[in-house]
PDB file of C-alpha atoms in Angstrom:
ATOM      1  CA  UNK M   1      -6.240 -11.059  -5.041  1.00  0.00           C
ATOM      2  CA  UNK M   2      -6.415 -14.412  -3.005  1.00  0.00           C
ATOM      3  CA  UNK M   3      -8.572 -16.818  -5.157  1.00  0.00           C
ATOM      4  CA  UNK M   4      -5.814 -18.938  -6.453  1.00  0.00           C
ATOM      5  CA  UNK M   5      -6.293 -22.172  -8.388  1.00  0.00           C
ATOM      6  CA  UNK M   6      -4.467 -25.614  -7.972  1.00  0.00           C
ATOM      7  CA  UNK M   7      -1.107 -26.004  -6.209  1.00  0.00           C
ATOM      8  CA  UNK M   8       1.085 -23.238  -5.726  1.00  0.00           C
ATOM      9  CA  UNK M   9       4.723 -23.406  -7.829  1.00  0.00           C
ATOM     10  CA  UNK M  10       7.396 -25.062  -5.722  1.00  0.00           C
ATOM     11  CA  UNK M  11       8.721 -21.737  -5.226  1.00  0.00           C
ATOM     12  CA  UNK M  12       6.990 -18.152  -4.434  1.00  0.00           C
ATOM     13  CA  UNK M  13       8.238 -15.070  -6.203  1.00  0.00           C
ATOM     14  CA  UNK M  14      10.812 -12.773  -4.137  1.00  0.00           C
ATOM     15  CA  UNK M  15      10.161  -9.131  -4.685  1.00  0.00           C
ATOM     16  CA  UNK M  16      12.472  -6.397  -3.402  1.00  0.00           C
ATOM     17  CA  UNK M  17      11.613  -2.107  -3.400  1.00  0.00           C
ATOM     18  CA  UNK M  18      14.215  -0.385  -5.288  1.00  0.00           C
ATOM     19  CA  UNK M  19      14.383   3.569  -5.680  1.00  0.00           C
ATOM     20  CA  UNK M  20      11.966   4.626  -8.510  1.00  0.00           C
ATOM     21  CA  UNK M  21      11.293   0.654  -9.163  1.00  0.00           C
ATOM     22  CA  UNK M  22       9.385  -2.521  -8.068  1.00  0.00           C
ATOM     23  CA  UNK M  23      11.449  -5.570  -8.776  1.00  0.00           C
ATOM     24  CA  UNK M  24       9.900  -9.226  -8.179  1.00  0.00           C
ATOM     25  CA  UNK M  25      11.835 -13.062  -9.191  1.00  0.00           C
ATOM     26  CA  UNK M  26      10.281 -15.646 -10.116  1.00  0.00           C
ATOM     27  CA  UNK M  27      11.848 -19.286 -10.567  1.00  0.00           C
ATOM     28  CA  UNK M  28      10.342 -21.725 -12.919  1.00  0.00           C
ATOM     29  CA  UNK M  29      10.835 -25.506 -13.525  1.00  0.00           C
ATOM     30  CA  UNK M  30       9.634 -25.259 -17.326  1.00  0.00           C
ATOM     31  CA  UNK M  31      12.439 -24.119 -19.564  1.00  0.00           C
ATOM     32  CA  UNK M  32      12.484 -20.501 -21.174  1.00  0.00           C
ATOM     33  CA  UNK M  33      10.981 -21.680 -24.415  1.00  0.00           C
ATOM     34  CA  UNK M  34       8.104 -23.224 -22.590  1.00  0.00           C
ATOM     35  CA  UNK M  35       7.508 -19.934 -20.512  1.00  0.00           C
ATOM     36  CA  UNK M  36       8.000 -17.400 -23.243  1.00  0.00           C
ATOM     37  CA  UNK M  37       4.670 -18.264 -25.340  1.00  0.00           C
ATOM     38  CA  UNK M  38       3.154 -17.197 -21.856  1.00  0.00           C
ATOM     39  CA  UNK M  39       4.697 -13.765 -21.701  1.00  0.00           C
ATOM     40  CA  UNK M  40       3.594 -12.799 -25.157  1.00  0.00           C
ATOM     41  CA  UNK M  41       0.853 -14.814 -27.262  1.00  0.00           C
ATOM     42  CA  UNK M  42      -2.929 -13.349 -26.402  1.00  0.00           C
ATOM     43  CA  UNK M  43      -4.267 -17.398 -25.850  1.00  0.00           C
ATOM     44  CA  UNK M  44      -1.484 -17.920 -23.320  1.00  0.00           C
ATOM     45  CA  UNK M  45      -1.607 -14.340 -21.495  1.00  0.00           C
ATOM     46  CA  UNK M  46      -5.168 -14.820 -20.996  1.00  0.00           C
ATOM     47  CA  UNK M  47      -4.786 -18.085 -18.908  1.00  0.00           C
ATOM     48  CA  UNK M  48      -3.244 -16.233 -15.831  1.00  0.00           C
ATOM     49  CA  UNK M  49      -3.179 -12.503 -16.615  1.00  0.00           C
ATOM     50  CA  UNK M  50      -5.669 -11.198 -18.631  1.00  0.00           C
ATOM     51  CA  UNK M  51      -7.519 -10.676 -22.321  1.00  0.00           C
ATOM     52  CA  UNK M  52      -5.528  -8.893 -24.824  1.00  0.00           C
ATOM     53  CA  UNK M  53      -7.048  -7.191 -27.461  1.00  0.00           C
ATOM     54  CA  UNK M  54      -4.124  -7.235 -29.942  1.00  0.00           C
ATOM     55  CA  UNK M  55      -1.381  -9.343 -30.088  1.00  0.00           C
ATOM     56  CA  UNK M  56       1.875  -7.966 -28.815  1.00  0.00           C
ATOM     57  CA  UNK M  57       3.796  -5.307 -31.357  1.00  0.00           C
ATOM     58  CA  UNK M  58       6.286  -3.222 -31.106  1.00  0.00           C
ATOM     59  CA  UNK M  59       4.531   0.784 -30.690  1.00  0.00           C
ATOM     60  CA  UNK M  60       1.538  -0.472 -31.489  1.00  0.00           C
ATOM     61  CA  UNK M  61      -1.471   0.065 -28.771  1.00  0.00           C
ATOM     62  CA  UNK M  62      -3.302  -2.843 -27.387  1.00  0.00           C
ATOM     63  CA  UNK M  63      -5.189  -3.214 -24.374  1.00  0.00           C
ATOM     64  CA  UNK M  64      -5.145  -5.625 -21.639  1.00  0.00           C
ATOM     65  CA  UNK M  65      -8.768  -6.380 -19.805  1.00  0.00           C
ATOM     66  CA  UNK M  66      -9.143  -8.394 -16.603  1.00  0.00           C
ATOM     67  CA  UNK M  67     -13.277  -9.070 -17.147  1.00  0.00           C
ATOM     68  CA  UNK M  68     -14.310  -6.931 -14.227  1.00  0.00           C
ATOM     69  CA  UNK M  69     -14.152  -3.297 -15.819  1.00  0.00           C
ATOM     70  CA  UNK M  70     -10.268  -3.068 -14.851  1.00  0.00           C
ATOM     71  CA  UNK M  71      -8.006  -2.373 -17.641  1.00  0.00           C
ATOM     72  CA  UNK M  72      -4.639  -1.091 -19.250  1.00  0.00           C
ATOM     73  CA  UNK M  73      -4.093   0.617 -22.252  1.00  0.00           C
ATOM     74  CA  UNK M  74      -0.739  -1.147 -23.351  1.00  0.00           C
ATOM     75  CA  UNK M  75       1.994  -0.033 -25.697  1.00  0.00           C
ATOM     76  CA  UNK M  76       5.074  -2.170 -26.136  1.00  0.00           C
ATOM     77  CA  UNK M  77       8.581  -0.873 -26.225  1.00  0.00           C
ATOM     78  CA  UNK M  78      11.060  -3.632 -26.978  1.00  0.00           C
ATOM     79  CA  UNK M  79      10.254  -7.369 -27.514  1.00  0.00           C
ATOM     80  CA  UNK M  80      13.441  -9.351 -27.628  1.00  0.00           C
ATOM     81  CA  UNK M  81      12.428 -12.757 -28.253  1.00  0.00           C
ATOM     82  CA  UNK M  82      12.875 -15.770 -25.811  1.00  0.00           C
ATOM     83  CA  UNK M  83      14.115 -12.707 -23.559  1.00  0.00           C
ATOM     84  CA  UNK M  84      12.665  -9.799 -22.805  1.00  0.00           C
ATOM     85  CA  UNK M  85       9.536  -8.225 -23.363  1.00  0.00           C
ATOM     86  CA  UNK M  86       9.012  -4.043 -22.125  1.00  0.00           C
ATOM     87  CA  UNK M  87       5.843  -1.550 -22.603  1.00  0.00           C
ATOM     88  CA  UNK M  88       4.325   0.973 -21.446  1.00  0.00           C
ATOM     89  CA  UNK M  89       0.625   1.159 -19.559  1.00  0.00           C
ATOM     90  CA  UNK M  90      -1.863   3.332 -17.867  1.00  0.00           C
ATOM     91  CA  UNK M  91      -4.743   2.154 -15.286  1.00  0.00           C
ATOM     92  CA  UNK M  92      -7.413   2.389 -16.736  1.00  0.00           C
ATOM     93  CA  UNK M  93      -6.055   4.140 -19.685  1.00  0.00           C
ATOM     94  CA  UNK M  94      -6.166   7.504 -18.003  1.00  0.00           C
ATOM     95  CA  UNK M  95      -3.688   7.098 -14.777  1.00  0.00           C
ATOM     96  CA  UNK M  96       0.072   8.112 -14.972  1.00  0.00           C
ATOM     97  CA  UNK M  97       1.832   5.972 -17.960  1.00  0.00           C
ATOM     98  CA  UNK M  98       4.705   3.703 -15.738  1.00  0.00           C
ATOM     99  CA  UNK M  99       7.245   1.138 -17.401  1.00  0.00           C
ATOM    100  CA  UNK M 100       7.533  -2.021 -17.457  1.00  0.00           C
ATOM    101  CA  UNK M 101       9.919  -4.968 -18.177  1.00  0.00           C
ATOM    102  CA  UNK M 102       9.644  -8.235 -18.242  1.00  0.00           C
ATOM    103  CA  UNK M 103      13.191 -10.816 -18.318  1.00  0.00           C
ATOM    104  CA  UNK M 104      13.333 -14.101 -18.706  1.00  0.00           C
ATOM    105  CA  UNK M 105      16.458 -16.388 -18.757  1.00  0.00           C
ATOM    106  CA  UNK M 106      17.851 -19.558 -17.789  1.00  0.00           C
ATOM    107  CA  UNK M 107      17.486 -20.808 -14.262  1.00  0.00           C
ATOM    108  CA  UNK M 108      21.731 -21.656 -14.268  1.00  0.00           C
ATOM    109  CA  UNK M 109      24.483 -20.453 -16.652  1.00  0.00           C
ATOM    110  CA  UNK M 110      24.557 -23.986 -18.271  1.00  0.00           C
ATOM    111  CA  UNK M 111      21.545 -23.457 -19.448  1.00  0.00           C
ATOM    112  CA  UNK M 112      19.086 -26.530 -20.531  1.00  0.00           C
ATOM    113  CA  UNK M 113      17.438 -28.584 -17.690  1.00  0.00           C
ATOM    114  CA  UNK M 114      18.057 -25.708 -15.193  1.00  0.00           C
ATOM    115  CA  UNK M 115      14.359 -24.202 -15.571  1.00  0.00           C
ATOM    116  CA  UNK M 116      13.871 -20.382 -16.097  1.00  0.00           C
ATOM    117  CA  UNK M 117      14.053 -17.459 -14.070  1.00  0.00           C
ATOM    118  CA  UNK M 118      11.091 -14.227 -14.739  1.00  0.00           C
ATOM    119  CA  UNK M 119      12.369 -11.068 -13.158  1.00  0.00           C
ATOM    120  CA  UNK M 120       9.424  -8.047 -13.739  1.00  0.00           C
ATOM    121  CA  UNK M 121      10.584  -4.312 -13.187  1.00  0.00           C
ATOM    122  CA  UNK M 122       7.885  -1.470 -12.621  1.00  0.00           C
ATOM    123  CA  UNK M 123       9.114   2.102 -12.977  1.00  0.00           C
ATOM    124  CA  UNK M 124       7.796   5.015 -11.765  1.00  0.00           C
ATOM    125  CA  UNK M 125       9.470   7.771  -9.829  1.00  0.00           C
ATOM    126  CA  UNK M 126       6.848   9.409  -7.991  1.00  0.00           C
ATOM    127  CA  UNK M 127       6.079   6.340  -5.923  1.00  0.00           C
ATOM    128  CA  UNK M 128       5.469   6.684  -2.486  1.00  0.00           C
ATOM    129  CA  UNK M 129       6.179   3.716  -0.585  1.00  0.00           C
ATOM    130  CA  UNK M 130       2.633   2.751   0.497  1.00  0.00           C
ATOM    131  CA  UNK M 131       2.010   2.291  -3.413  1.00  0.00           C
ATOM    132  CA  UNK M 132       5.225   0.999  -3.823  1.00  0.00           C
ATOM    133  CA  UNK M 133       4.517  -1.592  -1.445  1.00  0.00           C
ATOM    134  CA  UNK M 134       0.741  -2.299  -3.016  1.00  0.00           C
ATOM    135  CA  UNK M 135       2.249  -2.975  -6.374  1.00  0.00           C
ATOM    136  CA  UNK M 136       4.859  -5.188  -5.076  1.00  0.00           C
ATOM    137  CA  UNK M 137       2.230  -7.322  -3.852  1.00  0.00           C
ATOM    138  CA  UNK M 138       0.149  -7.270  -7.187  1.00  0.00           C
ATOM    139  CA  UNK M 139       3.007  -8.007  -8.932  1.00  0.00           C
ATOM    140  CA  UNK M 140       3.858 -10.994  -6.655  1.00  0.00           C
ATOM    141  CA  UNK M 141       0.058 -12.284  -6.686  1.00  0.00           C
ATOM    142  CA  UNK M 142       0.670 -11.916 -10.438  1.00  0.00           C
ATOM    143  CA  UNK M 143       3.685 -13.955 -10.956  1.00  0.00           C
ATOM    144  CA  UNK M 144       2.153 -16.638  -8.839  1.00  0.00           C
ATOM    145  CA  UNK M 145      -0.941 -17.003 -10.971  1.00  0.00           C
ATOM    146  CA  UNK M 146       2.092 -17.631 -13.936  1.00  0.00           C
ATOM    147  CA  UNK M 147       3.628 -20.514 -11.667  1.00  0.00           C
ATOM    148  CA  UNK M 148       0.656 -22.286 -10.830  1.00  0.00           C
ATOM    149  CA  UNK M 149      -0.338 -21.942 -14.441  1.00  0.00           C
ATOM    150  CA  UNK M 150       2.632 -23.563 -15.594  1.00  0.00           C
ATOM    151  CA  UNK M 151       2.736 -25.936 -13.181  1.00  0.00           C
ATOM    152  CA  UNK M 152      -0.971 -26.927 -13.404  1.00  0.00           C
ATOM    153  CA  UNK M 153      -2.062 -26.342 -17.290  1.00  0.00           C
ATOM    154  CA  UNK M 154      -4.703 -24.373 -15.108  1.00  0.00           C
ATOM    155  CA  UNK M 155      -6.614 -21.223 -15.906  1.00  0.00           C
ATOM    156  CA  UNK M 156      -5.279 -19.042 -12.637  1.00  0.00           C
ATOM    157  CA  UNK M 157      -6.709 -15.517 -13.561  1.00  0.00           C
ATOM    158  CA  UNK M 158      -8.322 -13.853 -10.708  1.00  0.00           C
ATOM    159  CA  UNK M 159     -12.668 -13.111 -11.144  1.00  0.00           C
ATOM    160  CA  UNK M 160     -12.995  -9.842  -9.918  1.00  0.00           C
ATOM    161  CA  UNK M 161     -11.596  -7.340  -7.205  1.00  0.00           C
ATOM    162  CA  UNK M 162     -13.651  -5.861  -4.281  1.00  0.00           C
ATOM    163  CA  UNK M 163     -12.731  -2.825  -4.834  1.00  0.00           C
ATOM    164  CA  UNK M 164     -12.508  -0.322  -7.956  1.00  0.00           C
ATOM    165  CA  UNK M 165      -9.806   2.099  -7.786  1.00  0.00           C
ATOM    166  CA  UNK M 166      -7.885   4.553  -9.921  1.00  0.00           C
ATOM    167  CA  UNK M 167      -6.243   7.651 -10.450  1.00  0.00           C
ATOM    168  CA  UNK M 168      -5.424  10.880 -12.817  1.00  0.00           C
ATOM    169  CA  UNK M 169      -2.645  13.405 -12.602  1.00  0.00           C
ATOM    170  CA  UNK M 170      -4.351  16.779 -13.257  1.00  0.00           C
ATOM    171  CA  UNK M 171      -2.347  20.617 -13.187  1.00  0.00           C
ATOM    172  CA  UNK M 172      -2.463  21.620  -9.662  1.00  0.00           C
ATOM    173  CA  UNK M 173      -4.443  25.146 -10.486  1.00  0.00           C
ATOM    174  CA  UNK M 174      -6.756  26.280 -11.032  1.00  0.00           C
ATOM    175  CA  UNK M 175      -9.198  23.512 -11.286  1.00  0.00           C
ATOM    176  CA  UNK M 176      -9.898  22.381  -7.959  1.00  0.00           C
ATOM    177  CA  UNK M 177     -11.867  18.728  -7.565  1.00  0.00           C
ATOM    178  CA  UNK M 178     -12.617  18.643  -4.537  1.00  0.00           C
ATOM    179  CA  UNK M 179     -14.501  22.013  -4.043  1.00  0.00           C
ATOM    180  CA  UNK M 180     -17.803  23.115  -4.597  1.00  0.00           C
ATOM    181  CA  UNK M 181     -19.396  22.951  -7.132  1.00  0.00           C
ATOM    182  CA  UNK M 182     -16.375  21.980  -9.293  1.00  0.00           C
ATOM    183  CA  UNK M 183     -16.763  18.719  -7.674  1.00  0.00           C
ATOM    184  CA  UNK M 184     -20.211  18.330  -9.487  1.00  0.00           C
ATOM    185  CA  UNK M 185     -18.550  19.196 -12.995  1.00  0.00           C
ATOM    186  CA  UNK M 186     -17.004  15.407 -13.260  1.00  0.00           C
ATOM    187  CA  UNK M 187     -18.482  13.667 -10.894  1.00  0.00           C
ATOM    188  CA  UNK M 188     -21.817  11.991 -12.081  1.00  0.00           C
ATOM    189  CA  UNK M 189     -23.882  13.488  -9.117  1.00  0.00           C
ATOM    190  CA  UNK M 190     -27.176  15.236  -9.051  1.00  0.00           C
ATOM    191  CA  UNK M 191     -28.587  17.186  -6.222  1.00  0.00           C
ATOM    192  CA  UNK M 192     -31.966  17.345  -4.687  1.00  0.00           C
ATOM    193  CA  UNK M 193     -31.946  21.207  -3.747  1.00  0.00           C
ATOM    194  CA  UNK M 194     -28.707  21.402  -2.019  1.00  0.00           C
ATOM    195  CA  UNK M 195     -27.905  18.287  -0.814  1.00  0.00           C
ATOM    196  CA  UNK M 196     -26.073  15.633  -3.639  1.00  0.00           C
ATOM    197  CA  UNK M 197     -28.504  13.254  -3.668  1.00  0.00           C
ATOM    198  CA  UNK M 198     -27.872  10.181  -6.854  1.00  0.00           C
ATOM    199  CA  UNK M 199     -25.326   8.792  -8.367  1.00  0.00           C
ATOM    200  CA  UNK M 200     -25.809   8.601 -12.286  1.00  0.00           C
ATOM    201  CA  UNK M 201     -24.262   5.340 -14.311  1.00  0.00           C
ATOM    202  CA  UNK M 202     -25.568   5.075 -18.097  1.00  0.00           C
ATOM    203  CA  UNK M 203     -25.838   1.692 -19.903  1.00  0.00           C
ATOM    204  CA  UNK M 204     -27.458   0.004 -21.949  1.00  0.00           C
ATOM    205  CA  UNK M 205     -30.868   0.451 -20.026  1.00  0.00           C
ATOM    206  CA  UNK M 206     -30.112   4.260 -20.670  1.00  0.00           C
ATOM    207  CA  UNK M 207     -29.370   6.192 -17.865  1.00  0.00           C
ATOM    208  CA  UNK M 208     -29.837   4.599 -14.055  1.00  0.00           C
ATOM    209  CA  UNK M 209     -29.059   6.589 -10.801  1.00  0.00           C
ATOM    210  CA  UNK M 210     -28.731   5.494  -7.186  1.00  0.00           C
ATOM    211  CA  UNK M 211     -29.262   7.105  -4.072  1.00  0.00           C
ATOM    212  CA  UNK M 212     -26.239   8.432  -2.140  1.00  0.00           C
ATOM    213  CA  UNK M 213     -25.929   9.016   1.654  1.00  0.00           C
ATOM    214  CA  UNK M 214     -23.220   9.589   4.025  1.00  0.00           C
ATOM    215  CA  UNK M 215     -21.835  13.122   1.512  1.00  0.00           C
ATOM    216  CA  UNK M 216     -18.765  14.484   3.705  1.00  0.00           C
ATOM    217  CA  UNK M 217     -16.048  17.371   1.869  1.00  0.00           C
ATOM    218  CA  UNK M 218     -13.486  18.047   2.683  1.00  0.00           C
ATOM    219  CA  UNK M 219     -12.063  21.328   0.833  1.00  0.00           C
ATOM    220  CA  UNK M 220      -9.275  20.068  -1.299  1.00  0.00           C
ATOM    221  CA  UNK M 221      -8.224  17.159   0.987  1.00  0.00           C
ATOM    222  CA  UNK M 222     -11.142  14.040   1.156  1.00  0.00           C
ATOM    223  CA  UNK M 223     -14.322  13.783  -0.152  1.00  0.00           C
ATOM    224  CA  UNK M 224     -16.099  10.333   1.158  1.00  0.00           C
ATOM    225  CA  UNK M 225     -19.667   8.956   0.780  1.00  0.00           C
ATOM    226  CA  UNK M 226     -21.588   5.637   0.276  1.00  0.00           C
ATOM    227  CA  UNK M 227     -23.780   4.748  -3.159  1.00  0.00           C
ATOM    228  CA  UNK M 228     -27.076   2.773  -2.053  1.00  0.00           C
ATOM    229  CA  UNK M 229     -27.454  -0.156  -4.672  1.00  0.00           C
ATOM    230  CA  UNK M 230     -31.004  -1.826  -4.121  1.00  0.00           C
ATOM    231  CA  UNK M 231     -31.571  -4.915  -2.437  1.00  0.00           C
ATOM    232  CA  UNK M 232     -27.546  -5.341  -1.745  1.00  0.00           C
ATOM    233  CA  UNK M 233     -26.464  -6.962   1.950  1.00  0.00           C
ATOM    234  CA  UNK M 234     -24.207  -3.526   1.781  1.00  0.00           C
ATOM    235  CA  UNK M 235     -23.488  -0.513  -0.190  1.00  0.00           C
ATOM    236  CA  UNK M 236     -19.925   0.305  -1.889  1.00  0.00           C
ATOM    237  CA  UNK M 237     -18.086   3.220   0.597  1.00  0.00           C
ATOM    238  CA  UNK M 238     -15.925   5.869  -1.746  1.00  0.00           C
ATOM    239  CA  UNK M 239     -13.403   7.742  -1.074  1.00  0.00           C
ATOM    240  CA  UNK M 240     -11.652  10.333  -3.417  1.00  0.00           C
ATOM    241  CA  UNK M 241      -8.447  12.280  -2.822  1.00  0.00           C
ATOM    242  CA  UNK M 242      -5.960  14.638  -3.631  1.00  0.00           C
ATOM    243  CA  UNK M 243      -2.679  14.429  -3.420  1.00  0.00           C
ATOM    244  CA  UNK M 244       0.985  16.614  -4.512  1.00  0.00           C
ATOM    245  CA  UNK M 245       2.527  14.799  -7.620  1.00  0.00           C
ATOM    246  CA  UNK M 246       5.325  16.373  -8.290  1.00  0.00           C
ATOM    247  CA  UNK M 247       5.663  19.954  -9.122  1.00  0.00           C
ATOM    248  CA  UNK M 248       2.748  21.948 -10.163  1.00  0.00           C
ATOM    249  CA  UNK M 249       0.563  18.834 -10.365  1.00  0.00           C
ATOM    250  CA  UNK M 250      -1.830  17.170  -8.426  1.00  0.00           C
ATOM    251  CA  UNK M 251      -3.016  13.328  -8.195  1.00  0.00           C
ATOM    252  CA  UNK M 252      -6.607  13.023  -7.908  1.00  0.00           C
ATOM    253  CA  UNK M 253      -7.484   9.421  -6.544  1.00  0.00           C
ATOM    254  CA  UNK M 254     -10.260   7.281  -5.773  1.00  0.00           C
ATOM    255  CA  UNK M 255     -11.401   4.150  -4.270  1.00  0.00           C
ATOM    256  CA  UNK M 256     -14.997   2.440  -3.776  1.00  0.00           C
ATOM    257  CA  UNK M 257     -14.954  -0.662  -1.650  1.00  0.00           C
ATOM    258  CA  UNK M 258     -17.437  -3.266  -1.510  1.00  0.00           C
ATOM    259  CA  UNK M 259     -18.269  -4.949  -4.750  1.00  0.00           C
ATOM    260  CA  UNK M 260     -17.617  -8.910  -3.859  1.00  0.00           C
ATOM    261  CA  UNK M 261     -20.323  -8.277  -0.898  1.00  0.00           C
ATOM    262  CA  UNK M 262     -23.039  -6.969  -2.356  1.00  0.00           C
ATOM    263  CA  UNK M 263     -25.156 -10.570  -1.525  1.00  0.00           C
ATOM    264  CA  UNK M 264     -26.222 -10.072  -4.808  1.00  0.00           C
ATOM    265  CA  UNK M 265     -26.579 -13.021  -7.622  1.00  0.00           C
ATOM    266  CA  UNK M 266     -22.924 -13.005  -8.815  1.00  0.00           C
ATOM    267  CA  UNK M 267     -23.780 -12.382 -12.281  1.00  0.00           C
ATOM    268  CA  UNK M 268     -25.366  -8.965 -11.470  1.00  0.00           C
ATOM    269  CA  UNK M 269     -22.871  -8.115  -9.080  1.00  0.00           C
ATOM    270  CA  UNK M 270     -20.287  -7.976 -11.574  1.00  0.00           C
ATOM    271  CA  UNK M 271     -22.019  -6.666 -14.009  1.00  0.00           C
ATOM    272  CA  UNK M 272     -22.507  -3.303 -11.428  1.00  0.00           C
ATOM    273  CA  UNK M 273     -19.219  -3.493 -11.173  1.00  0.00           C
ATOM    274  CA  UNK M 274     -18.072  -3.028 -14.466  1.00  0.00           C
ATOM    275  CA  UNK M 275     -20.534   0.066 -15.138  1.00  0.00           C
ATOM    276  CA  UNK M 276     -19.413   1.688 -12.230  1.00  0.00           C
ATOM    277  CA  UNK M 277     -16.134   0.901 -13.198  1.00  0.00           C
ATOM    278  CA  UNK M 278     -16.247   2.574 -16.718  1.00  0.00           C
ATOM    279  CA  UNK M 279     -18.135   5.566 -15.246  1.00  0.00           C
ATOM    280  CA  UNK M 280     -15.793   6.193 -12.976  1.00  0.00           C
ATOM    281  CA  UNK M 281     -13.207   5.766 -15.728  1.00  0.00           C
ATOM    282  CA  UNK M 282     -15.042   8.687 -17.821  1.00  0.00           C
ATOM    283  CA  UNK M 283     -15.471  10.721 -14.544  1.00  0.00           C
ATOM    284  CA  UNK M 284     -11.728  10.920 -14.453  1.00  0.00           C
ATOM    285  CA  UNK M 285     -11.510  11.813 -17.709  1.00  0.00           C
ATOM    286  CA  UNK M 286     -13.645  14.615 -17.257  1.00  0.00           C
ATOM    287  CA  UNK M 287     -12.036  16.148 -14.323  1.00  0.00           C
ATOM    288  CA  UNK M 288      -8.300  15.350 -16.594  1.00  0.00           C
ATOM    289  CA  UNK M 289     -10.429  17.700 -19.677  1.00  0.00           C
ATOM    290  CA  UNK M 290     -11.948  20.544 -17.448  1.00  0.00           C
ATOM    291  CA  UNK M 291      -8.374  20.579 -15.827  1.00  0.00           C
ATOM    292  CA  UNK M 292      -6.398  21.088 -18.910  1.00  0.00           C
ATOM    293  CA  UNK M 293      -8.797  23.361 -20.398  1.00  0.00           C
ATOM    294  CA  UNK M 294      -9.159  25.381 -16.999  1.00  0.00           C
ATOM    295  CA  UNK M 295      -8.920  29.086 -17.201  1.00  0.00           C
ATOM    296  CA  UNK M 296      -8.255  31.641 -14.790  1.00  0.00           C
ATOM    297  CA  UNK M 297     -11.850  32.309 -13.843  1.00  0.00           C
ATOM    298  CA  UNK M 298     -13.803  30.580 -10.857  1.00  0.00           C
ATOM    299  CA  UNK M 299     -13.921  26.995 -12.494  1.00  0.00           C
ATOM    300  CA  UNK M 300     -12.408  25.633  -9.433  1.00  0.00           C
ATOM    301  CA  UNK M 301     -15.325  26.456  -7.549  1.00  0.00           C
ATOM    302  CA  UNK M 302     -15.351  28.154  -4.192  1.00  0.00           C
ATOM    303  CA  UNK M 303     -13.425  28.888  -0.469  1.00  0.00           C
TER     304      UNK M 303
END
C-alpha cells in the first residue's frame, strides 16, 4: 500500500515487534478530541481506513470493507471514550480472530496544546515473524493514511491491493487440502479428463469460468498455478499452502498476485477482483466445513 495522498504528517509512525504483539506510535499535532471522532464514527473511519457497516458498539458485529473485496468481520470489546477503543476481527471473516487496541492520549502530561499520541496493539500468539513483520508494515501504512488525513482534510484510503490473500485454520486430520482429489472438494476447479482445467467464479452473470495453466501439487506442502483472464497484459499467479498452527491444527493459506496489472480498463479490473475475492472467501469456507465435518474415511483424498 504506496498510493498515498497529500503531504505526509510531520512525523512517521514508529512500530516495534513485541512477543505475541505488533505495537506501532503515532504522534499527532491535532488534539485528542479532534482525533477521536476518527477512531470511531463510520463518516470519519471511512476517510482513511475503510467503510463500516455499523457504527461502533460494544459486542455488537459490524464489518469493516476496504472497496476491493477485502474485509473484516469486526466485534468491539471495550470503547472508552476519548481513550481507547479494542475489538476483535477476522480477514475476511473466516481467518484466525486476533485483538486489537487502539490508545489515544495526550502528546505531553500537561495536556492541551501538546497534540495526541495513537499507539495500536495487534495480538496474536501464533505469529511467526515474517507475518509479524507484514502486519507491522500494514499497520504503519495505516496510521500514516490517519496523519495525512488529519493533516490534509484529505480522503487517504488506499484503491485496491495487487494481490488477494487470506487464510483459515482447519484440524490438522484428516482432511487434507492439498491432496487429490480433496483439493477439488473446495476449490472451485473443474477438470477436463484428468487435468484441472477452469476456474469457476459465480456472479451476477451466473456462473463464469476461466482457463487455468501452469497446475503444480505438491502433496500437503504447495499447490501453485496461474488463472488466464481474457484479454489481460498478464494473468494472476496463486499460490496456496499449508502450514503447522499450533497443535493439532493446520493453517491453510493463499495468495494470487497480479490484480493492479491486468492492463485492463480499471473499472473491470476491480470489479474481477472483488469476485475472485469473495470466491476465494467461500472456497475457504468450504475447506473450514468439510474439515470440521471430516470423518475418518478417505475424505482427505489420496498418498
Amino acid at each position: 500500500m504506496s498510493d498515498h495522498h497529500g503531504p505526509v504528517p510531520p512525523e512517521p509512525p514508529v512500530g516495534e515487534l513485541r512477543r505475541g504483539a505488533v505495537r506501532v506510535t503515532l504522534r499527532l499535532a491535532a488534539e485528542p478530541d479532534r482525533v477521536w471522532p476518527a477512531l470511531t464514527e463510520p463518516h470519519a473511519l471511512a476517510s482513511w481506513f475503510g467503510d463500516f457497516s455499523a457504527p461502533l458498539r460494544v459486542g455488537a458485529d459490524t464489518r469493516l470493507d476496504f472497496g476491493d473485496g477485502d474485509f473484516f468481520t469486526v466485534r468491539p470489546t471495550a470503547i472508552v471514550p476519548g481513550r481507547s477503543v479494542a475489538f476483535d476481527w477476522r480477514f475476511l471473516g473466516v481467518g484466525k480472530p486476533q485483538s486489537v487496541v487502539w490508545t489515544l492520549r495526550p502528546g505531553a502530561e500537561e495536556g492541551p496544546g501538546s497534540g495526541s499520541v495513537l499507539t495500536v496493539e495487534d495480538h496474536d500468539d501464533t505469529r511467526g515473524p515474517a507475518e509479524a513483520a507484514q502486519l507491522l508494515d500494514g499497520w504503519a501504512d495505516f496510521l500514516t493514511r490517519l496523519g495525512t488525513h488529519m493533516h490534509t482534510g484529505r480522503n487517504t484510503r488506499y484503491q485496491w491491493r495487487d494481490d488477494i490473500d487470506g487464510s483459515v485454520d482447519l484440524p490438522a486430520e484428516p482432511f487434507r487440502p492439498l491432496r487429490h482429489p480433496a483439493v477439488l472438494d473446495w476449490l472451485p476447479i473443474a477438470v477436463d479428463g484428468f487435468r484441472p482445467a477452469w476456474f469457476f467464479i459465480v456472479d451476477d452473470e451466473g456462473p463464469r469460468r476461466f482457463a487455468v495453466s501452469d497446475w503444480q501439487l505438491r502433496l500437503d506442502e504447495e499447490l501453485t498455478f496461474t488463472v488466464e483472464i481474457p484479454d489481460a497484459r498478464t494473468h494472476p499467479a496463486c499460490r496456496v499452502s499449508t502450514a503447522p498452527a499450533g497443535p493439532g491444527r493446520t493453517r491453510l493459506s493463499f495468495v494470487h498476485h497480479g490484480w493492479t496489472r491486468l492492463g485492463l480498463a480499471q473499472g473491470r479490473a476491480q470489479e474481477l477482483r472483488r469476485r475472485f475475492a469473495a470466491t476465494w472467501v467461500a472456497s475457504l469456507r468450504t475447506a473450514r466445513d468439510k474439515a470440521t465435518t471430516a470423518g475418518t474415511g478417505s475424505l482427505g483424498g489420496t498418498d
